[in-house]
PDB file of C-alpha atoms in Angstrom:
ATOM      1  CA  MET A 678      92.878  74.579  90.127  1.00 73.00           C
ATOM      2  CA  SER A 679      92.943  77.432  87.748  1.00 91.00           C
ATOM      3  CA  ILE A 680      94.930  80.526  88.503  1.00 96.00           C
ATOM      4  CA  VAL A 681      92.181  82.619  86.907  1.00 97.00           C
ATOM      5  CA  SER A 682      88.718  81.549  86.006  1.00 97.00           C
ATOM      6  CA  LEU A 683      85.957  83.542  84.101  1.00 97.00           C
ATOM      7  CA  GLU A 684      82.668  82.118  83.541  1.00 97.00           C
ATOM      8  CA  HIS A 685      79.816  83.310  81.268  1.00 97.00           C
ATOM      9  CA  ILE A 686      80.919  86.822  81.385  1.00 97.00           C
ATOM     10  CA  LYS A 687      78.602  89.465  79.739  1.00 96.00           C
ATOM     11  CA  LYS A 688      79.533  93.183  79.425  1.00 96.00           C
ATOM     12  CA  SER A 689      77.894  96.143  77.529  1.00 95.00           C
ATOM     13  CA  PHE A 690      78.857  99.656  76.893  1.00 92.00           C
ATOM     14  CA  ASP A 691      75.735 101.984  76.452  1.00 89.00           C
ATOM     15  CA  ALA A 692      73.349  98.780  75.736  1.00 86.00           C
ATOM     16  CA  THR A 693      75.946  97.431  73.013  1.00 91.00           C
ATOM     17  CA  PRO A 694      77.074  94.064  73.893  1.00 93.00           C
ATOM     18  CA  VAL A 695      80.927  93.963  73.954  1.00 95.00           C
ATOM     19  CA  LEU A 696      81.379  90.457  75.655  1.00 97.00           C
ATOM     20  CA  LYS A 697      78.893  87.670  75.089  1.00 96.00           C
ATOM     21  CA  ASP A 698      78.910  84.822  77.437  1.00 95.00           C
ATOM     22  CA  ILE A 699      82.631  84.605  77.551  1.00 96.00           C
ATOM     23  CA  SER A 700      84.219  81.613  79.681  1.00 97.00           C
ATOM     24  CA  LEU A 701      88.193  81.282  79.984  1.00 96.00           C
ATOM     25  CA  SER A 702      90.487  79.758  82.577  1.00 97.00           C
ATOM     26  CA  VAL A 703      94.180  79.851  82.719  1.00 98.00           C
ATOM     27  CA  ASP A 704      96.264  77.117  84.498  1.00 97.00           C
ATOM     28  CA  GLU A 705      99.313  77.575  86.561  1.00 96.00           C
ATOM     29  CA  GLY A 706     102.475  77.981  84.061  1.00 96.00           C
ATOM     30  CA  GLU A 707     100.293  78.347  81.014  1.00 97.00           C
ATOM     31  CA  VAL A 708     100.805  80.968  78.450  1.00 97.00           C
ATOM     32  CA  VAL A 709      97.519  82.176  76.688  1.00 98.00           C
ATOM     33  CA  ALA A 710      97.528  84.490  73.724  1.00 97.00           C
ATOM     34  CA  ILE A 711      94.337  86.306  72.755  1.00 97.00           C
ATOM     35  CA  ILE A 712      94.126  87.521  69.111  1.00 97.00           C
ATOM     36  CA  GLY A 713      91.647  88.981  67.017  1.00 95.00           C
ATOM     37  CA  PRO A 714      90.503  92.206  65.033  1.00 94.00           C
ATOM     38  CA  SER A 715      90.213  95.385  66.903  1.00 90.00           C
ATOM     39  CA  GLY A 716      86.908  95.892  68.545  1.00 90.00           C
ATOM     40  CA  GLY A 717      86.424  92.102  69.074  1.00 92.00           C
ATOM     41  CA  GLY A 718      86.527  92.522  72.756  1.00 94.00           C
ATOM     42  CA  LYS A 719      89.956  91.295  73.592  1.00 95.00           C
ATOM     43  CA  SER A 720      91.140  94.416  75.772  1.00 93.00           C
ATOM     44  CA  THR A 721      87.814  94.646  77.449  1.00 95.00           C
ATOM     45  CA  LEU A 722      87.924  90.962  78.526  1.00 96.00           C
ATOM     46  CA  LEU A 723      91.362  91.678  80.063  1.00 96.00           C
ATOM     47  CA  ARG A 724      90.160  94.863  81.783  1.00 95.00           C
ATOM     48  CA  CYS A 725      87.198  92.840  83.174  1.00 97.00           C
ATOM     49  CA  ALA A 726      89.613  90.049  84.389  1.00 97.00           C
ATOM     50  CA  THR A 727      91.995  92.783  86.112  1.00 97.00           C
ATOM     51  CA  LEU A 728      89.003  94.629  87.803  1.00 97.00           C
ATOM     52  CA  LEU A 729      89.514  97.715  85.519  1.00 96.00           C
ATOM     53  CA  GLU A 730      86.059  97.176  84.347  1.00 96.00           C
ATOM     54  CA  THR A 731      83.175  95.592  85.918  1.00 96.00           C
ATOM     55  CA  PHE A 732      80.850  93.028  84.069  1.00 97.00           C
ATOM     56  CA  GLU A 733      76.937  92.647  84.235  1.00 96.00           C
ATOM     57  CA  SER A 734      76.785  88.880  84.483  1.00 97.00           C
ATOM     58  CA  GLY A 735      79.163  86.167  84.928  1.00 97.00           C
ATOM     59  CA  SER A 736      81.811  84.918  87.634  1.00 97.00           C
ATOM     60  CA  LEU A 737      85.483  85.642  88.296  1.00 98.00           C
ATOM     61  CA  ALA A 738      87.634  83.795  90.415  1.00 97.00           C
ATOM     62  CA  TYR A 739      91.580  83.695  91.399  1.00 97.00           C
ATOM     63  CA  GLY A 740      92.240  80.270  92.619  1.00 95.00           C
ATOM     64  CA  ASP A 741      89.996  79.865  95.618  1.00 95.00           C
ATOM     65  CA  LEU A 742      89.181  83.467  95.983  1.00 97.00           C
ATOM     66  CA  VAL A 743      85.893  84.334  94.491  1.00 97.00           C
ATOM     67  CA  VAL A 744      85.892  87.849  93.144  1.00 98.00           C
ATOM     68  CA  ALA A 745      82.472  87.934  91.540  1.00 97.00           C
ATOM     69  CA  HIS A 746      79.509  85.592  91.176  1.00 96.00           C
ATOM     70  CA  ASN A 747      75.913  85.802  89.860  1.00 94.00           C
ATOM     71  CA  ASN A 748      73.082  86.528  92.086  1.00 94.00           C
ATOM     72  CA  GLU A 749      69.667  84.905  91.683  1.00 92.00           C
ATOM     73  CA  GLN A 750      68.740  87.563  89.024  1.00 92.00           C
ATOM     74  CA  GLN A 751      71.848  86.535  87.190  1.00 90.00           C
ATOM     75  CA  HIS A 752      73.613  89.766  87.839  1.00 94.00           C
ATOM     76  CA  ALA A 753      77.308  89.900  88.933  1.00 96.00           C
ATOM     77  CA  VAL A 754      77.910  90.629  92.442  1.00 97.00           C
ATOM     78  CA  TYR A 755      81.344  91.759  93.420  1.00 97.00           C
ATOM     79  CA  GLY A 756      83.256  90.750  96.785  1.00 96.00           C
ATOM     80  CA  SER A 757      84.348  93.098  99.793  1.00 97.00           C
ATOM     81  CA  ARG A 758      87.050  95.731  99.158  1.00 96.00           C
ATOM     82  CA  GLN A 759      89.516  93.244 101.024  1.00 96.00           C
ATOM     83  CA  THR A 760      88.720  90.546  98.376  1.00 97.00           C
ATOM     84  CA  LEU A 761      89.149  92.896  95.554  1.00 97.00           C
ATOM     85  CA  SER A 762      92.479  93.953  96.910  1.00 95.00           C
ATOM     86  CA  GLU A 763      93.550  90.386  97.578  1.00 95.00           C
ATOM     87  CA  ALA A 764      92.755  89.592  93.968  1.00 97.00           C
ATOM     88  CA  ARG A 765      94.822  92.464  92.656  1.00 95.00           C
ATOM     89  CA  SER A 766      97.683  91.186  94.708  1.00 95.00           C
ATOM     90  CA  ARG A 767      97.676  87.973  92.657  1.00 96.00           C
ATOM     91  CA  PHE A 768      98.231  89.500  89.350  1.00 97.00           C
ATOM     92  CA  GLY A 769     100.396  91.978  87.371  1.00 96.00           C
ATOM     93  CA  LEU A 770      99.194  94.178  84.559  1.00 95.00           C
ATOM     94  CA  VAL A 771     101.369  95.568  81.689  1.00 95.00           C
ATOM     95  CA  PHE A 772      99.870  98.236  79.554  1.00 89.00           C
ATOM     96  CA  GLN A 773     100.407  99.074  75.923  1.00 87.00           C
ATOM     97  CA  ASN A 774     101.418 102.535  76.921  1.00 86.00           C
ATOM     98  CA  PHE A 775     103.718 101.881  79.835  1.00 87.00           C
ATOM     99  CA  ASN A 776     101.895 103.920  82.433  1.00 90.00           C
ATOM    100  CA  LEU A 777     105.077 104.627  84.471  1.00 95.00           C
ATOM    101  CA  PHE A 778     105.157 107.683  86.729  1.00 95.00           C
ATOM    102  CA  PRO A 779     106.934 110.455  84.481  1.00 96.00           C
ATOM    103  CA  HIS A 780     108.801 112.214  87.603  1.00 97.00           C
ATOM    104  CA  TYR A 781     109.848 108.942  89.121  1.00 97.00           C
ATOM    105  CA  SER A 782     113.192 107.332  88.459  1.00 97.00           C
ATOM    106  CA  VAL A 783     113.413 103.773  86.935  1.00 97.00           C
ATOM    107  CA  MET A 784     114.183 102.366  90.477  1.00 98.00           C
ATOM    108  CA  ARG A 785     111.516 104.271  92.116  1.00 97.00           C
ATOM    109  CA  ASN A 786     108.883 103.178  89.520  1.00 98.00           C
ATOM    110  CA  ILE A 787     109.773  99.532  90.144  1.00 98.00           C
ATOM    111  CA  THR A 788     110.053  99.952  94.050  1.00 98.00           C
ATOM    112  CA  ASP A 789     107.405 102.268  95.021  1.00 97.00           C
ATOM    113  CA  ALA A 790     104.370  99.973  95.044  1.00 95.00           C
ATOM    114  CA  PRO A 791     106.106  96.973  96.795  1.00 97.00           C
ATOM    115  CA  ILE A 792     107.292  99.398  99.587  1.00 97.00           C
ATOM    116  CA  LYS A 793     104.110 101.580  99.920  1.00 95.00           C
ATOM    117  CA  VAL A 794     101.422  99.345  99.235  1.00 93.00           C
ATOM    118  CA  GLN A 795     102.780  95.900 100.155  1.00 94.00           C
ATOM    119  CA  LYS A 796     104.622  97.304 103.079  1.00 95.00           C
ATOM    120  CA  ARG A 797     107.759  95.011 102.419  1.00 96.00           C
ATOM    121  CA  ASN A 798     111.142  95.896 103.463  1.00 97.00           C
ATOM    122  CA  ALA A 799     112.747  98.580 101.299  1.00 97.00           C
ATOM    123  CA  ASP A 800     116.218  97.129 101.333  1.00 97.00           C
ATOM    124  CA  GLU A 801     115.064  93.668 100.134  1.00 97.00           C
ATOM    125  CA  VAL A 802     112.754  95.265  97.510  1.00 97.00           C
ATOM    126  CA  LYS A 803     115.589  97.434  96.215  1.00 97.00           C
ATOM    127  CA  LYS A 804     117.747  94.292  95.998  1.00 97.00           C
ATOM    128  CA  GLN A 805     115.007  92.449  93.916  1.00 98.00           C
ATOM    129  CA  ALA A 806     114.563  95.357  91.848  1.00 98.00           C
ATOM    130  CA  LYS A 807     118.297  95.555  91.027  1.00 97.00           C
ATOM    131  CA  ARG A 808     118.107  91.917  89.926  1.00 97.00           C
ATOM    132  CA  LEU A 809     114.921  92.707  87.686  1.00 97.00           C
ATOM    133  CA  ILE A 810     116.731  95.786  86.081  1.00 97.00           C
ATOM    134  CA  ALA A 811     119.620  93.475  85.170  1.00 96.00           C
ATOM    135  CA  ARG A 812     117.238  91.006  83.795  1.00 95.00           C
ATOM    136  CA  MET A 813     115.707  93.595  81.810  1.00 95.00           C
ATOM    137  CA  GLY A 814     119.015  94.743  80.307  1.00 94.00           C
ATOM    138  CA  LEU A 815     118.442  97.910  81.829  1.00 96.00           C
ATOM    139  CA  GLU A 816     121.821  98.223  84.043  1.00 96.00           C
ATOM    140  CA  GLY A 817     122.840 101.707  84.566  1.00 96.00           C
ATOM    141  CA  LYS A 818     119.432 103.261  83.924  1.00 97.00           C
ATOM    142  CA  GLU A 819     118.519 103.187  87.564  1.00 97.00           C
ATOM    143  CA  THR A 820     118.227 106.913  88.137  1.00 97.00           C
ATOM    144  CA  MET A 821     116.724 107.919  84.707  1.00 97.00           C
ATOM    145  CA  VAL A 822     113.310 109.021  84.294  1.00 97.00           C
ATOM    146  CA  PRO A 823     111.001 107.571  81.480  1.00 96.00           C
ATOM    147  CA  CYS A 824     111.414 110.253  79.224  1.00 96.00           C
ATOM    148  CA  GLU A 825     115.197 109.499  79.067  1.00 97.00           C
ATOM    149  CA  LEU A 826     114.389 106.039  77.848  1.00 95.00           C
ATOM    150  CA  SER A 827     113.266 104.525  74.529  1.00 93.00           C
ATOM    151  CA  GLY A 828     109.821 102.931  74.309  1.00 92.00           C
ATOM    152  CA  GLY A 829     111.257  99.408  74.400  1.00 93.00           C
ATOM    153  CA  GLN A 830     113.219 100.238  77.700  1.00 95.00           C
ATOM    154  CA  GLN A 831     110.177 101.854  79.300  1.00 95.00           C
ATOM    155  CA  GLN A 832     108.106  98.843  78.484  1.00 94.00           C
ATOM    156  CA  ARG A 833     110.692  96.716  80.136  1.00 96.00           C
ATOM    157  CA  VAL A 834     110.695  99.082  83.254  1.00 96.00           C
ATOM    158  CA  ALA A 835     107.073  98.425  83.303  1.00 96.00           C
ATOM    159  CA  ILE A 836     107.528  94.476  83.235  1.00 96.00           C
ATOM    160  CA  ALA A 837     109.939  94.764  86.009  1.00 97.00           C
ATOM    161  CA  ARG A 838     107.487  96.891  88.014  1.00 97.00           C
ATOM    162  CA  ALA A 839     104.903  94.147  87.461  1.00 97.00           C
ATOM    163  CA  LEU A 840     107.328  91.406  88.538  1.00 97.00           C
ATOM    164  CA  CYS A 841     108.530  93.075  91.546  1.00 97.00           C
ATOM    165  CA  MET A 842     105.057  92.739  93.080  1.00 97.00           C
ATOM    166  CA  ASN A 843     105.547  88.892  93.184  1.00 97.00           C
ATOM    167  CA  PRO A 844     102.423  88.214  91.227  1.00 96.00           C
ATOM    168  CA  LYS A 845     101.064  84.736  90.343  1.00 96.00           C
ATOM    169  CA  MET A 846     100.318  85.619  86.877  1.00 97.00           C
ATOM    170  CA  LEU A 847     100.822  88.608  84.379  1.00 97.00           C
ATOM    171  CA  PHE A 848      98.442  89.978  82.005  1.00 97.00           C
ATOM    172  CA  PHE A 849      99.711  91.879  78.952  1.00 96.00           C
ATOM    173  CA  ASP A 850      97.592  94.247  76.593  1.00 94.00           C
ATOM    174  CA  GLU A 851      99.087  94.496  73.515  1.00 92.00           C
ATOM    175  CA  PRO A 852     102.630  95.276  75.049  1.00 91.00           C
ATOM    176  CA  THR A 853     104.335  96.226  71.714  1.00 90.00           C
ATOM    177  CA  SER A 854     101.599  98.085  69.872  1.00 87.00           C
ATOM    178  CA  ALA A 855     103.144 101.385  70.698  1.00 81.00           C
ATOM    179  CA  LEU A 856     106.672 100.222  69.453  1.00 88.00           C
ATOM    180  CA  ASP A 857     108.530 100.083  66.330  1.00 88.00           C
ATOM    181  CA  PRO A 858     109.732  96.630  64.982  1.00 86.00           C
ATOM    182  CA  GLU A 859     113.030  96.734  66.623  1.00 85.00           C
ATOM    183  CA  LEU A 860     111.820  97.818  70.042  1.00 88.00           C
ATOM    184  CA  THR A 861     109.238  95.367  69.735  1.00 90.00           C
ATOM    185  CA  GLN A 862     111.703  92.401  69.624  1.00 90.00           C
ATOM    186  CA  GLU A 863     113.382  93.831  72.813  1.00 91.00           C
ATOM    187  CA  VAL A 864     110.192  93.414  74.709  1.00 92.00           C
ATOM    188  CA  LEU A 865     109.005  90.037  73.147  1.00 93.00           C
ATOM    189  CA  LYS A 866     112.582  88.601  74.103  1.00 93.00           C
ATOM    190  CA  VAL A 867     111.820  89.305  77.844  1.00 95.00           C
ATOM    191  CA  ILE A 868     108.308  88.015  77.589  1.00 95.00           C
ATOM    192  CA  ARG A 869     109.583  84.969  75.860  1.00 95.00           C
ATOM    193  CA  SER A 870     112.264  84.220  78.876  1.00 96.00           C
ATOM    194  CA  LEU A 871     109.334  84.432  81.256  1.00 96.00           C
ATOM    195  CA  ALA A 872     107.561  81.953  79.371  1.00 95.00           C
ATOM    196  CA  GLU A 873     110.540  79.803  79.507  1.00 95.00           C
ATOM    197  CA  ASP A 874     110.480  80.381  83.434  1.00 95.00           C
ATOM    198  CA  HIS A 875     106.809  79.134  83.165  1.00 95.00           C
ATOM    199  CA  MET A 876     105.289  82.414  84.412  1.00 97.00           C
ATOM    200  CA  THR A 877     101.513  82.268  83.975  1.00 97.00           C
ATOM    201  CA  MET A 878     100.616  84.895  81.338  1.00 98.00           C
ATOM    202  CA  VAL A 879      97.755  86.076  79.359  1.00 98.00           C
ATOM    203  CA  ILE A 880      98.904  88.072  76.481  1.00 97.00           C
ATOM    204  CA  VAL A 881      96.648  90.213  73.912  1.00 96.00           C
ATOM    205  CA  THR A 882      98.824  90.472  70.980  1.00 94.00           C
ATOM    206  CA  HIS A 883      98.895  91.338  67.181  1.00 91.00           C
ATOM    207  CA  GLU A 884     102.227  89.506  66.782  1.00 91.00           C
ATOM    208  CA  MET A 885     101.119  86.188  65.347  1.00 93.00           C
ATOM    209  CA  ALA A 886     104.484  84.647  65.058  1.00 91.00           C
ATOM    210  CA  PHE A 887     105.209  85.413  68.707  1.00 93.00           C
ATOM    211  CA  ALA A 888     101.691  83.841  69.817  1.00 94.00           C
ATOM    212  CA  ARG A 889     102.418  80.814  67.779  1.00 94.00           C
ATOM    213  CA  ASP A 890     105.977  80.155  69.030  1.00 93.00           C
ATOM    214  CA  VAL A 891     105.370  81.311  72.775  1.00 94.00           C
ATOM    215  CA  ALA A 892     101.962  80.665  73.781  1.00 96.00           C
ATOM    216  CA  ASP A 893     100.575  77.142  74.947  1.00 97.00           C
ATOM    217  CA  ARG A 894      97.170  78.256  73.709  1.00 98.00           C
ATOM    218  CA  ILE A 895      95.518  80.896  71.394  1.00 98.00           C
ATOM    219  CA  ILE A 896      92.060  82.184  71.704  1.00 98.00           C
ATOM    220  CA  PHE A 897      90.637  83.931  68.710  1.00 97.00           C
ATOM    221  CA  MET A 898      88.082  86.663  69.601  1.00 97.00           C
ATOM    222  CA  ASP A 899      85.698  88.594  67.398  1.00 96.00           C
ATOM    223  CA  GLY A 900      82.443  90.331  67.834  1.00 95.00           C
ATOM    224  CA  GLY A 901      82.550  89.845  71.677  1.00 95.00           C
ATOM    225  CA  VAL A 902      82.577  85.990  71.539  1.00 97.00           C
ATOM    226  CA  ILE A 903      85.463  83.283  71.475  1.00 97.00           C
ATOM    227  CA  VAL A 904      85.267  81.890  67.970  1.00 97.00           C
ATOM    228  CA  GLU A 905      88.047  79.347  68.231  1.00 97.00           C
ATOM    229  CA  GLU A 906      90.721  78.382  70.660  1.00 97.00           C
ATOM    230  CA  GLY A 907      93.477  75.587  70.593  1.00 97.00           C
ATOM    231  CA  PRO A 908      97.062  74.800  70.936  1.00 97.00           C
ATOM    232  CA  ALA A 909      98.907  77.820  69.638  1.00 96.00           C
ATOM    233  CA  HIS A 910     100.788  76.214  66.710  1.00 95.00           C
ATOM    234  CA  ASP A 911      97.618  74.278  65.463  1.00 96.00           C
ATOM    235  CA  LEU A 912      95.512  77.372  65.563  1.00 96.00           C
ATOM    236  CA  ILE A 913      97.787  79.618  63.695  1.00 95.00           C
ATOM    237  CA  GLU A 914      98.756  77.121  61.075  1.00 93.00           C
ATOM    238  CA  HIS A 915      95.555  75.190  60.867  1.00 95.00           C
ATOM    239  CA  PRO A 916      92.656  77.212  61.854  1.00 95.00           C
ATOM    240  CA  GLN A 917      89.310  75.427  61.677  1.00 95.00           C
ATOM    241  CA  HIS A 918      86.864  78.331  61.612  1.00 95.00           C
ATOM    242  CA  GLU A 919      86.146  80.342  58.526  1.00 96.00           C
ATOM    243  CA  ARG A 920      86.392  83.632  60.412  1.00 96.00           C
ATOM    244  CA  THR A 921      89.785  82.682  61.876  1.00 96.00           C
ATOM    245  CA  LYS A 922      90.923  81.539  58.394  1.00 95.00           C
ATOM    246  CA  ALA A 923      89.774  84.940  57.049  1.00 95.00           C
ATOM    247  CA  PHE A 924      91.688  86.941  60.033  1.00 95.00           C
ATOM    248  CA  LEU A 925      94.871  84.980  59.437  1.00 94.00           C
ATOM    249  CA  SER A 926      94.875  85.116  55.825  1.00 91.00           C
ATOM    250  CA  ARG A 927      96.799  88.506  56.251  1.00 82.00           C
ATOM    251  CA  TYR A 928      99.453  86.837  58.499  1.00 75.00           C
ATOM    252  CA  ASP A 929     102.492  85.817  56.386  1.00 60.00           C
ATOM    253  CA  GLY A 930     103.625  83.054  58.817  1.00 54.00           C
ATOM    254  CA  GLU A 931     107.421  84.235  59.215  1.00 48.00           C
TER     255      GLU A 931
END
């Protein structure tokens, strides 16, 4: 069974269609990269999958948990508050602009939700947080607040925060778009290590070489539809659709 499944998703803003009959499923341990031009619907799809946006029509499920389904009028009907809360517990989301609490320390940013929301034992959460901080290469930064960190360090804190919730999968919305090239590599290295550990991930990215080398599958979106999808290396190196070829023609392949 897929960890997440979206079927026939339709979403509009002010009567302008943004997602046009999108279907996507992700299996356990799979890394899926979503690429495409700005305005093509990538981030909106991610926001619908993570319940930050609602869609008008279609269905969404996390494993056996049905989050939304179509009624007889083909309008999406969402589950109860409890269902939505359970769905949110199954995934983590890493934003492009970090979204850390500016007045919290690194440690508190990572541990606050597991302790307060998940009601887990504080000592155990802090032990897990220390392991994650070490994995992210942030030892010695535990008491710092976000403004004392570089952008790459802040993004690694955000990844540690998401992992500390013990999600079944992670979503990344252009995790390196706010970073310069050197800091981008720091973050991509962490995501690459998660892929090696078979963490299920969906990554919206403009980093083509990273998508080719790390993802199992790439989805190319434009105009609110999935234009082409396939094995990562094949799609980048040998795209079949003319629109995909045109988009990738700006990519140098390094």
